[in-house]
PDB file of C-alpha atoms (C1' of nucleotides) in Angstrom:
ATOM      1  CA  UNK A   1      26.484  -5.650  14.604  1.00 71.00           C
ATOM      2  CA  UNK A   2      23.133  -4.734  15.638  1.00 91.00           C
ATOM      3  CA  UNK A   3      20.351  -3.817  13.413  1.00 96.00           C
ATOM      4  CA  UNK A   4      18.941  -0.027  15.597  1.00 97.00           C
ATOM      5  CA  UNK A   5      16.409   2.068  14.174  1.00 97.00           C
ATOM      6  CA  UNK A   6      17.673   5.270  12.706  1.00 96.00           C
ATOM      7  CA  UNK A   7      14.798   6.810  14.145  1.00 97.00           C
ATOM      8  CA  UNK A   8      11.509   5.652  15.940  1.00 96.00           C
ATOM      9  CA  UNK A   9       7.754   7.150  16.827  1.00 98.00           C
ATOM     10  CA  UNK A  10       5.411   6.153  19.684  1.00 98.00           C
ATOM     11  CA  UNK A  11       4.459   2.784  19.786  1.00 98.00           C
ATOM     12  CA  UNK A  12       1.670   3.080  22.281  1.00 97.00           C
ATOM     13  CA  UNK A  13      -0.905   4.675  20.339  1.00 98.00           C
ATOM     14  CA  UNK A  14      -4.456   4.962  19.269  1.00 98.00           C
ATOM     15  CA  UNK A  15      -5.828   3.231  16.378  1.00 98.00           C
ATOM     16  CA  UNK A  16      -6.437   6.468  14.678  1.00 98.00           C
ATOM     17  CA  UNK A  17      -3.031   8.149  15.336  1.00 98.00           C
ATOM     18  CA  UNK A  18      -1.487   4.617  13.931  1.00 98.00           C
ATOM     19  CA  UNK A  19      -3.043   5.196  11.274  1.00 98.00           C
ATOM     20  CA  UNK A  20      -2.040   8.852  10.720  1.00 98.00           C
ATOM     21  CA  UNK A  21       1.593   7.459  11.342  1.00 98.00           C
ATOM     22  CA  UNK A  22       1.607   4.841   8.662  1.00 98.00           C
ATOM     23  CA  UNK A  23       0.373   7.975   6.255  1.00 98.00           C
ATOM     24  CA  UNK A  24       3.415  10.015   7.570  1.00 98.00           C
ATOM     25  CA  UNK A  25       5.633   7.707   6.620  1.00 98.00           C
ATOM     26  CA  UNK A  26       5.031   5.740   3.843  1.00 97.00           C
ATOM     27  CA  UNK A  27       6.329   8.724   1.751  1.00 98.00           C
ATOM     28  CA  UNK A  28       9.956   7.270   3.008  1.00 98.00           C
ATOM     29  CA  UNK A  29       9.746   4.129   0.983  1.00 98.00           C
ATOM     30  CA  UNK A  30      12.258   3.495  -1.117  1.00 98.00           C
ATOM     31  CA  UNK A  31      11.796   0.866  -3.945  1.00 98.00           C
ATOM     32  CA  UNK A  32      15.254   0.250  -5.907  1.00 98.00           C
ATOM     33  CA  UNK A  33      17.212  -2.847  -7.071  1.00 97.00           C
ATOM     34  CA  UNK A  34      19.628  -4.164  -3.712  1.00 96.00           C
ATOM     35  CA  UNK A  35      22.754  -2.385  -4.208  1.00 92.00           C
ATOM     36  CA  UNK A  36      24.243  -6.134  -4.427  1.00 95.00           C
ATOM     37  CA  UNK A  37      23.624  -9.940  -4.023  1.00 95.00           C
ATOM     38  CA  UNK A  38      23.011 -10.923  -0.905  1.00 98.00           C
ATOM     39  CA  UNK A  39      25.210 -12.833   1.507  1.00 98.00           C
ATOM     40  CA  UNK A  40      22.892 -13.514   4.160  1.00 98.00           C
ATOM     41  CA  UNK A  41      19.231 -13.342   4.582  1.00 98.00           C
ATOM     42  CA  UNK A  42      17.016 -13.192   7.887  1.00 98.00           C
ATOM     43  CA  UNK A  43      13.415 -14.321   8.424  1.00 98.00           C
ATOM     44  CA  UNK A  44      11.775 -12.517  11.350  1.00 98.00           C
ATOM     45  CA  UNK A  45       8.586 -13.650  13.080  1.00 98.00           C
ATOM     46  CA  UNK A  46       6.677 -13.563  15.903  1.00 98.00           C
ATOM     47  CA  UNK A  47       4.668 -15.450  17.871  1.00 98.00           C
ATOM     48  CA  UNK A  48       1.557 -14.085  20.669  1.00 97.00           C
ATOM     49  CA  UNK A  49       1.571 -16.687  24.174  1.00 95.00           C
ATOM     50  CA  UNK A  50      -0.251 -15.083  26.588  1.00 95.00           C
ATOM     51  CA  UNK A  51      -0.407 -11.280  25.835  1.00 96.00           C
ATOM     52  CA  UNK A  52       3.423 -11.589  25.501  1.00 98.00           C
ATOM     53  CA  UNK A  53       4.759 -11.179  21.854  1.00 98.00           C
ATOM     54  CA  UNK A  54       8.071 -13.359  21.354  1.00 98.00           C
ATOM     55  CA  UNK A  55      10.046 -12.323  18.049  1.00 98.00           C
ATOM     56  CA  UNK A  56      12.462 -14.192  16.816  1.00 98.00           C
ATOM     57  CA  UNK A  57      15.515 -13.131  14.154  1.00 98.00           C
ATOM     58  CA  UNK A  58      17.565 -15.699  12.337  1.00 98.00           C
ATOM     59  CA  UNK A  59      20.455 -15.470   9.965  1.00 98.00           C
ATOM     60  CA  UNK A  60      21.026 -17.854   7.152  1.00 98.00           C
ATOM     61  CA  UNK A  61      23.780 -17.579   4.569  1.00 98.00           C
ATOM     62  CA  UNK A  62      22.798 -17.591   0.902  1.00 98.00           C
ATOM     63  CA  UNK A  63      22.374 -19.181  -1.526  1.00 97.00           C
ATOM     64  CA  UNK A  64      23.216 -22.025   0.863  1.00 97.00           C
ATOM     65  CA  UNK A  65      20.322 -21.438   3.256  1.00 97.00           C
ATOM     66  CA  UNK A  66      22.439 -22.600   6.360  1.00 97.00           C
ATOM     67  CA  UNK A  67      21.401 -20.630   9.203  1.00 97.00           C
ATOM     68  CA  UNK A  68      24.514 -19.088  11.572  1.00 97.00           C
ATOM     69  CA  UNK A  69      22.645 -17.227  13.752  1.00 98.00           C
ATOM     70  CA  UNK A  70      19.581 -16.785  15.804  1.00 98.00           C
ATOM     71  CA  UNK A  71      18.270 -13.727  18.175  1.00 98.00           C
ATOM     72  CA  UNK A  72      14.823 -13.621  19.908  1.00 98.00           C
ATOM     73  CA  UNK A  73      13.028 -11.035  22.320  1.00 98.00           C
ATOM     74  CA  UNK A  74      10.179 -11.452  24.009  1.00 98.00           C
ATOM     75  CA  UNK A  75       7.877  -8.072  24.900  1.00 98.00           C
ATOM     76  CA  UNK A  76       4.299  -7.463  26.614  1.00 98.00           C
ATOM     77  CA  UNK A  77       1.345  -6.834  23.690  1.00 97.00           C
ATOM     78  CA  UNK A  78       0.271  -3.395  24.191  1.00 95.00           C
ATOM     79  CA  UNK A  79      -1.580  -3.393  20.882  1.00 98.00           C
ATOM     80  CA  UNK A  80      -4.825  -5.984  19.656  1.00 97.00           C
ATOM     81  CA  UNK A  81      -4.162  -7.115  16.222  1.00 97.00           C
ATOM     82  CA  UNK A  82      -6.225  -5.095  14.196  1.00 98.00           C
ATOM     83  CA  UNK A  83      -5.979  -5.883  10.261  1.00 98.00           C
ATOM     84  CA  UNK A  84      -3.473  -2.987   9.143  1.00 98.00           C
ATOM     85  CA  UNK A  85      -1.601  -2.514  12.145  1.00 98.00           C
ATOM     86  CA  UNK A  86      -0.323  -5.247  12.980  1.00 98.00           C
ATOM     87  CA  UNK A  87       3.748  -3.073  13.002  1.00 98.00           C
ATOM     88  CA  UNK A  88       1.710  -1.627  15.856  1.00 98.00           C
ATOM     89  CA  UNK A  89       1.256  -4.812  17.847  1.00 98.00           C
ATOM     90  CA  UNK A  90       4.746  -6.853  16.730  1.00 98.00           C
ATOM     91  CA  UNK A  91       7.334  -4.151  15.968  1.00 98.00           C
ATOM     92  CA  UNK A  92       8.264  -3.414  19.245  1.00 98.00           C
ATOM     93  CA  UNK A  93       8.982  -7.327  19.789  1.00 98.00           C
ATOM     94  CA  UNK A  94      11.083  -7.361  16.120  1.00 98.00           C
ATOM     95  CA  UNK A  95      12.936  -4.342  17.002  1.00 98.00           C
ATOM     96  CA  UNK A  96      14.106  -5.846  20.167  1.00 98.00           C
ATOM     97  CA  UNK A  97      15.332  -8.873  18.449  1.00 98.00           C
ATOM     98  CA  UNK A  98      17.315  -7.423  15.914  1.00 98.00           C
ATOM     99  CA  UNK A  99      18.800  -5.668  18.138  1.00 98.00           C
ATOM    100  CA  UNK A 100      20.343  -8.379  19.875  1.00 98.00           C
ATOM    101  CA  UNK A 101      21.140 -10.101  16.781  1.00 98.00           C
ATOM    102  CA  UNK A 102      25.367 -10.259  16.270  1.00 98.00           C
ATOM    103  CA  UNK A 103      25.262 -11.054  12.541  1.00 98.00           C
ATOM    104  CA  UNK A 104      24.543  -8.577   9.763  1.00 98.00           C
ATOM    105  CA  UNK A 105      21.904  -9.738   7.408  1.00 98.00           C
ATOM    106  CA  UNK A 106      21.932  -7.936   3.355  1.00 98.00           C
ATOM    107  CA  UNK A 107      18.049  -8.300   3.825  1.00 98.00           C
ATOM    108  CA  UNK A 108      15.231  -9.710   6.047  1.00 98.00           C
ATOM    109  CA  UNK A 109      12.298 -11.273   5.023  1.00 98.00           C
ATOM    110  CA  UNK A 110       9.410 -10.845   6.980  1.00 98.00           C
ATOM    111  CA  UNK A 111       6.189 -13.200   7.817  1.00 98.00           C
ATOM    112  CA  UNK A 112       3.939 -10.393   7.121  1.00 98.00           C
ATOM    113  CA  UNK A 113       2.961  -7.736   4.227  1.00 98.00           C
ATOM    114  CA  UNK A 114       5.173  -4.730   2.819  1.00 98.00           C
ATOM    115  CA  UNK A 115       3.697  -2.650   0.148  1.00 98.00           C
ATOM    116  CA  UNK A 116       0.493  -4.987  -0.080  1.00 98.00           C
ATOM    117  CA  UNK A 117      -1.159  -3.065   2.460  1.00 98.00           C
ATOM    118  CA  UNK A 118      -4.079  -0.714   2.303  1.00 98.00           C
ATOM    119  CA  UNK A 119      -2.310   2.428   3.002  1.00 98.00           C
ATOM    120  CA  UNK A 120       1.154   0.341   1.842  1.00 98.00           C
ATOM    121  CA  UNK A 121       2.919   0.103   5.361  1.00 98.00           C
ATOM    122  CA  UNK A 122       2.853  -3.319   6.038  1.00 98.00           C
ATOM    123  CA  UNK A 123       5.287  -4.528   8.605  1.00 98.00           C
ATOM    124  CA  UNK A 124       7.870  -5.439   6.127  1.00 98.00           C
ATOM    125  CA  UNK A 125       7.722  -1.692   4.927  1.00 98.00           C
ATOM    126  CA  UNK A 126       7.267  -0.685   8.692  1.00 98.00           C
ATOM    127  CA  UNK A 127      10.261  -1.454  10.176  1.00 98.00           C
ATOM    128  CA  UNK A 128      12.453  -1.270   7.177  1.00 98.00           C
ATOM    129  CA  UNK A 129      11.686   2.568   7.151  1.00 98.00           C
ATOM    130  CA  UNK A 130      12.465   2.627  10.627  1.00 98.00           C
ATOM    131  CA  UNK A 131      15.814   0.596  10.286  1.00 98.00           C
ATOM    132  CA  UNK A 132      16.735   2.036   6.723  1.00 98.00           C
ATOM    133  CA  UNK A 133      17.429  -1.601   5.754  1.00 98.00           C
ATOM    134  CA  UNK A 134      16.119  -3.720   3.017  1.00 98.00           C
ATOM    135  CA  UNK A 135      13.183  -5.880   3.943  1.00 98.00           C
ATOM    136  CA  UNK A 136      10.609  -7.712   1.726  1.00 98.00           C
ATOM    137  CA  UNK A 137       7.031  -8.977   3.160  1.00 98.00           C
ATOM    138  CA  UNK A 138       6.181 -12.390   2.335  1.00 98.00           C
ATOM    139  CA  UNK A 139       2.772 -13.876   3.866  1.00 98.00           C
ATOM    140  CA  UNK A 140       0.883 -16.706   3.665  1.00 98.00           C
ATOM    141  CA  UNK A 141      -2.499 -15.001   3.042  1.00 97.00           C
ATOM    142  CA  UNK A 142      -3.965 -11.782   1.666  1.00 97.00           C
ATOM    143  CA  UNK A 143      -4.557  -8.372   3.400  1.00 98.00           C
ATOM    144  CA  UNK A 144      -4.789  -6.211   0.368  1.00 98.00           C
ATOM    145  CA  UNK A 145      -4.921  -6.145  -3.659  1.00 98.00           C
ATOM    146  CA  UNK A 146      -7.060  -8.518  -6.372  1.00 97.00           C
ATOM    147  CA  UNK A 147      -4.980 -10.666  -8.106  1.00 97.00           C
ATOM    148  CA  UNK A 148      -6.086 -13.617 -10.750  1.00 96.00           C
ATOM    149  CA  UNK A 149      -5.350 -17.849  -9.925  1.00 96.00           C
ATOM    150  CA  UNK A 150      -1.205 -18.255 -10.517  1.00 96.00           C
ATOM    151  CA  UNK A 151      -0.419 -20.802 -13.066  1.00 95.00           C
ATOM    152  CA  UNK A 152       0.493 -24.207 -11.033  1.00 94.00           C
ATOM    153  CA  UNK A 153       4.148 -24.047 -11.720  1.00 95.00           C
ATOM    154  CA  UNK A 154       6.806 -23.567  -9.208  1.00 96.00           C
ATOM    155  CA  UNK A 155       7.940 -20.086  -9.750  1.00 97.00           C
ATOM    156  CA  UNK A 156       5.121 -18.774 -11.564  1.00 97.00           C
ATOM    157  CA  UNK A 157       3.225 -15.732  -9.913  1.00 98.00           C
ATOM    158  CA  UNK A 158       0.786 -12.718 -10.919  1.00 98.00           C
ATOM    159  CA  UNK A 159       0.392  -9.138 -10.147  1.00 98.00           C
ATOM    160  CA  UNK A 160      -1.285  -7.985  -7.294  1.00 98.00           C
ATOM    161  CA  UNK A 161      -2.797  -5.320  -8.270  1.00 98.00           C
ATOM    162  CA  UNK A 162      -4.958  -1.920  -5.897  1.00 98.00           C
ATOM    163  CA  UNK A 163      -6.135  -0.362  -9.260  1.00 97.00           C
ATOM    164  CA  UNK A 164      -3.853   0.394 -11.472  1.00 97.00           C
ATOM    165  CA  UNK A 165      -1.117   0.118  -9.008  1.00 98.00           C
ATOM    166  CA  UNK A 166       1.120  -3.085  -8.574  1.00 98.00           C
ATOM    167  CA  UNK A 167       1.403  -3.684  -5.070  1.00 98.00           C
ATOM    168  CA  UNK A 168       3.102  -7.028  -4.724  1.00 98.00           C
ATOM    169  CA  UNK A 169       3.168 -10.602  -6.200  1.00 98.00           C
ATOM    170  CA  UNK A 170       0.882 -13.962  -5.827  1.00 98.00           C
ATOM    171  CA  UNK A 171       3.441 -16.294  -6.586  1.00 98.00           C
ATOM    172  CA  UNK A 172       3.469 -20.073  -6.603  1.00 97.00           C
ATOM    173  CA  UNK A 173       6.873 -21.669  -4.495  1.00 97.00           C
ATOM    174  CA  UNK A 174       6.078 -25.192  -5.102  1.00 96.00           C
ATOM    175  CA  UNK A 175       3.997 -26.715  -7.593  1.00 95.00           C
ATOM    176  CA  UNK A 176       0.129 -27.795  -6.538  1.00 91.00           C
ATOM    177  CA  UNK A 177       0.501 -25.641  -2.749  1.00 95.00           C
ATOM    178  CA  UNK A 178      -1.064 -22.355  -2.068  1.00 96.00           C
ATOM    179  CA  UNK A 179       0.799 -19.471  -3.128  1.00 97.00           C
ATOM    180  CA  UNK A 180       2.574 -16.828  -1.064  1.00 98.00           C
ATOM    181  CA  UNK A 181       1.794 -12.863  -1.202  1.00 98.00           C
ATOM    182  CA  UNK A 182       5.568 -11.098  -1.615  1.00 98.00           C
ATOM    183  CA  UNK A 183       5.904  -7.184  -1.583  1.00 98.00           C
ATOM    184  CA  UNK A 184       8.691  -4.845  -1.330  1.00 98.00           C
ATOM    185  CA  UNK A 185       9.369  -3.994   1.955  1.00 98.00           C
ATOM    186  CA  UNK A 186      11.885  -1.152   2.050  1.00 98.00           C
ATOM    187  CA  UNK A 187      14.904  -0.788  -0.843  1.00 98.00           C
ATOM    188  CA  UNK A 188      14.631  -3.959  -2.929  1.00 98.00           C
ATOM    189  CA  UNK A 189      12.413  -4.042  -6.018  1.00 98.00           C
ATOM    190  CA  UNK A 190       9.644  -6.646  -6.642  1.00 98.00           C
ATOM    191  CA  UNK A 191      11.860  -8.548  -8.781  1.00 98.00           C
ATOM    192  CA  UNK A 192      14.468  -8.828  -6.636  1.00 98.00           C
ATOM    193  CA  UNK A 193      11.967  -9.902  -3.488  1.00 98.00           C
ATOM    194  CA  UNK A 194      10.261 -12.238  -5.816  1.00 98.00           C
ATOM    195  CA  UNK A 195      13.338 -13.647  -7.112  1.00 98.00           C
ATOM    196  CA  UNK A 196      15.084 -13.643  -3.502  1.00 98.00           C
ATOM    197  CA  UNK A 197      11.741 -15.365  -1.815  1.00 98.00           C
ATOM    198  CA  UNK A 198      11.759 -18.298  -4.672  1.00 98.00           C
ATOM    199  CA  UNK A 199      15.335 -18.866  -4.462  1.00 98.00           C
ATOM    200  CA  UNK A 200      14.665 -19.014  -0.302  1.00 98.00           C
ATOM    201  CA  UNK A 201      12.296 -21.850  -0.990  1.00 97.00           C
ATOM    202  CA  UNK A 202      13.632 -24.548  -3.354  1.00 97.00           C
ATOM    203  CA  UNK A 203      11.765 -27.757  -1.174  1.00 96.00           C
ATOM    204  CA  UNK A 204       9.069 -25.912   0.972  1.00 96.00           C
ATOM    205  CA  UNK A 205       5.908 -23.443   0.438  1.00 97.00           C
ATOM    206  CA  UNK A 206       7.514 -21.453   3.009  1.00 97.00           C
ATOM    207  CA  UNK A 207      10.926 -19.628   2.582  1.00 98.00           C
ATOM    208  CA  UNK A 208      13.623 -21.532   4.198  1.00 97.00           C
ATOM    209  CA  UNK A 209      14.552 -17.969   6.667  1.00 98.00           C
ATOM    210  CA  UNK A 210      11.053 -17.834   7.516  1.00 98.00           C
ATOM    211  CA  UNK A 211      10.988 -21.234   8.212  1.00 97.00           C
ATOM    212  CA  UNK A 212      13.122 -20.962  10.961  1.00 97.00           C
ATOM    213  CA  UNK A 213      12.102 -17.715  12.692  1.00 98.00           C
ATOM    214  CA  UNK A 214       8.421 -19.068  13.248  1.00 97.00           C
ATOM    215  CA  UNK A 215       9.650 -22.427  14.536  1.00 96.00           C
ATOM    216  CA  UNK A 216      12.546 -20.360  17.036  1.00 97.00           C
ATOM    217  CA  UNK A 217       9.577 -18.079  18.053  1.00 97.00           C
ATOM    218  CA  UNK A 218       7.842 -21.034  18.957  1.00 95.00           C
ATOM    219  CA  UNK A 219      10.241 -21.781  21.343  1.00 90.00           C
ATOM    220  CA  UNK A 220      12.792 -24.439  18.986  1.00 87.00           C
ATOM    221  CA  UNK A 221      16.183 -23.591  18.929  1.00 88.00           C
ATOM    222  CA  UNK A 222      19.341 -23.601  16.554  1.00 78.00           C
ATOM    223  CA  UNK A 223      21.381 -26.609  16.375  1.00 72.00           C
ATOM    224  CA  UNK A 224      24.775 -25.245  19.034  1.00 54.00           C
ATOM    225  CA  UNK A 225      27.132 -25.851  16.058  1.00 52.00           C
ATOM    226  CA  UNK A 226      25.379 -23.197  13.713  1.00 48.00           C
ATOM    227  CA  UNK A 227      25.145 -20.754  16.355  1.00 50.00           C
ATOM    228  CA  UNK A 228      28.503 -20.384  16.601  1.00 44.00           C
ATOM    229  CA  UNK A 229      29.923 -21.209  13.449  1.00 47.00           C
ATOM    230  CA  UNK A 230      30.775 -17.908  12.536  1.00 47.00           C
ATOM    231  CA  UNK A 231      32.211 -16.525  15.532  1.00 41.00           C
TER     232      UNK A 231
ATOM    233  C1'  DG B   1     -26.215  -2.869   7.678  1.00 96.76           C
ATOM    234  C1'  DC B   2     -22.834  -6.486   5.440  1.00 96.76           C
ATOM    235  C1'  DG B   3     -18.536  -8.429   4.139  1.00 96.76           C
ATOM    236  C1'  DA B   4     -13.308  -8.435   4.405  1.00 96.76           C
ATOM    237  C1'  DC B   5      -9.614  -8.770   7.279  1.00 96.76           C
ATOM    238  C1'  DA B   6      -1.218  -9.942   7.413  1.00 96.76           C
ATOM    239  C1'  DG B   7      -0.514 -12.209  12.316  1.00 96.76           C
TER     240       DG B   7
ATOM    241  C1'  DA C   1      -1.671 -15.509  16.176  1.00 96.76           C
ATOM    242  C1'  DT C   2      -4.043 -19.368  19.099  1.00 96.76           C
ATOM    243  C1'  DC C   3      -7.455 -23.161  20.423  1.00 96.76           C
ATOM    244  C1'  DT C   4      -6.694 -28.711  19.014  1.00 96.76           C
ATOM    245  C1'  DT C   5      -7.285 -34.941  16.723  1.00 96.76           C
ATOM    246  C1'  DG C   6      -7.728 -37.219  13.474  1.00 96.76           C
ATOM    247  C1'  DT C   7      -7.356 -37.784   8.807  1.00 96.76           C
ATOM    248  C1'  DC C   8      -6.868 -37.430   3.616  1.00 96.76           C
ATOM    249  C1'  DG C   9      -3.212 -37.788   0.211  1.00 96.76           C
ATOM    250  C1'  DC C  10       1.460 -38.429  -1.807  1.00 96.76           C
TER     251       DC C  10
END
DNA sequence: GCGACAG
DNA sequence: ATCTTGTCGC
């Protein structure tokens, strides 16, 4: 079953109306625990080869981590990547994947932000609004948010903080690597996506789901036995 | 004006 | 993201 938006805005837009639409919606978030353990996870990414944005979807079962499914899209850039609206230049592409994905996954993680985000509509947050479907942002670098140095220990991580506010997590996957920035996308809670991102990566830096969606949108596909495993 | 800046 | 070889370290 496909994963459609519930609802969608314009996509081709001005830098200054994105903005105004991130404002507009980010009073949809919803941050609560996932209504149950997961079953199967998705990493989505995308990759940018000549102005065309290729997004790629795939399904892993969990805990296992044996992906059963992969979906990809591939859509013109109508959008420069401009720090903040980057839903603006990939969600088209995602959208357009998940819709042709088969398999229903309890929650995808995302290469990109979700709350950590200036105006806290990252991607992850983005299109989770626009799906109503859990989603949690986990990326390899920060956009938003002072944090301190994460103790070196696997599974260790500190706040993220824009003031006051808690806006995501610096947390450490394996010992002595960089750390990765998770956020609540759209209904988990940071717990959850912190404890769902670390149990996604028990060898790697990288979550096992997102793993696999950046090396199918480079062009890499799914061993034929997994794709069809489950149907 | 200068520095920061997911992918 | 993408452009690109060798190289340092476990």
């Amino acid at each position: 079953m496909a994963l459609l938006p519930h609802f969608t805005h314009p996509w081709d837009v001005s830098p200054a109306e994105a903005r105004a639409l991130q404002d507009r919606l980010r009073a949809q978030v919803q941050v609560v625990p996932l209504a149950s353990p997961p079953r199967f996870v998705a990493g989505v990414d995308v990759s940018v080869q000549d102005e065309v944005a290729r997004a790629a979807v795939v399904l892993l079962s969990f805990p296992d981590l044996s992906p059963v499914e992969a979906s990809t899209a591939q859509v013109p850039v109508s959008f420069p990547y401009i720090p903040g609206l980057l839903a603006f230049r990939e969600g088209p592409a995602v959208l357009a994947a998940l819709e042709r994905l088969r398999g229903q996954p309890d929650v995808l993680i995302f290469d990109a932000q979700g709350l950590a985000h200036p105006r806290r509509m990252g991607l992850a947050t983005h299109l989770g609004i626009l799906l109503d479907w859990p989603s949690i942002g986990c990326a390899k670098s920060r956009l938003w948010g002072d944090h301190e140095e994460p103790p070196p220990q696997r599974g260790s991580w500190v706040p993220l903080w824009d003031g006051d506010e808690i806006i995501g997590a610096v947390l450490r996957t394996q010992m002595g690597v960089q750390p990765v920035y998770v956020s609540v996308g759209h209904r988990v809670d940071l717990e959850t996506a912190i404890d769902l991102v670390l149990a996604c990566a028990p060898t790697y830096r990288l979550p096992e789901p997102i793993r696999w969606a950046h090396r199918v949108a480079g062009g890499e596909t799914l061993p034929v036995a997994r794709q069809q495993a489950l149907f």
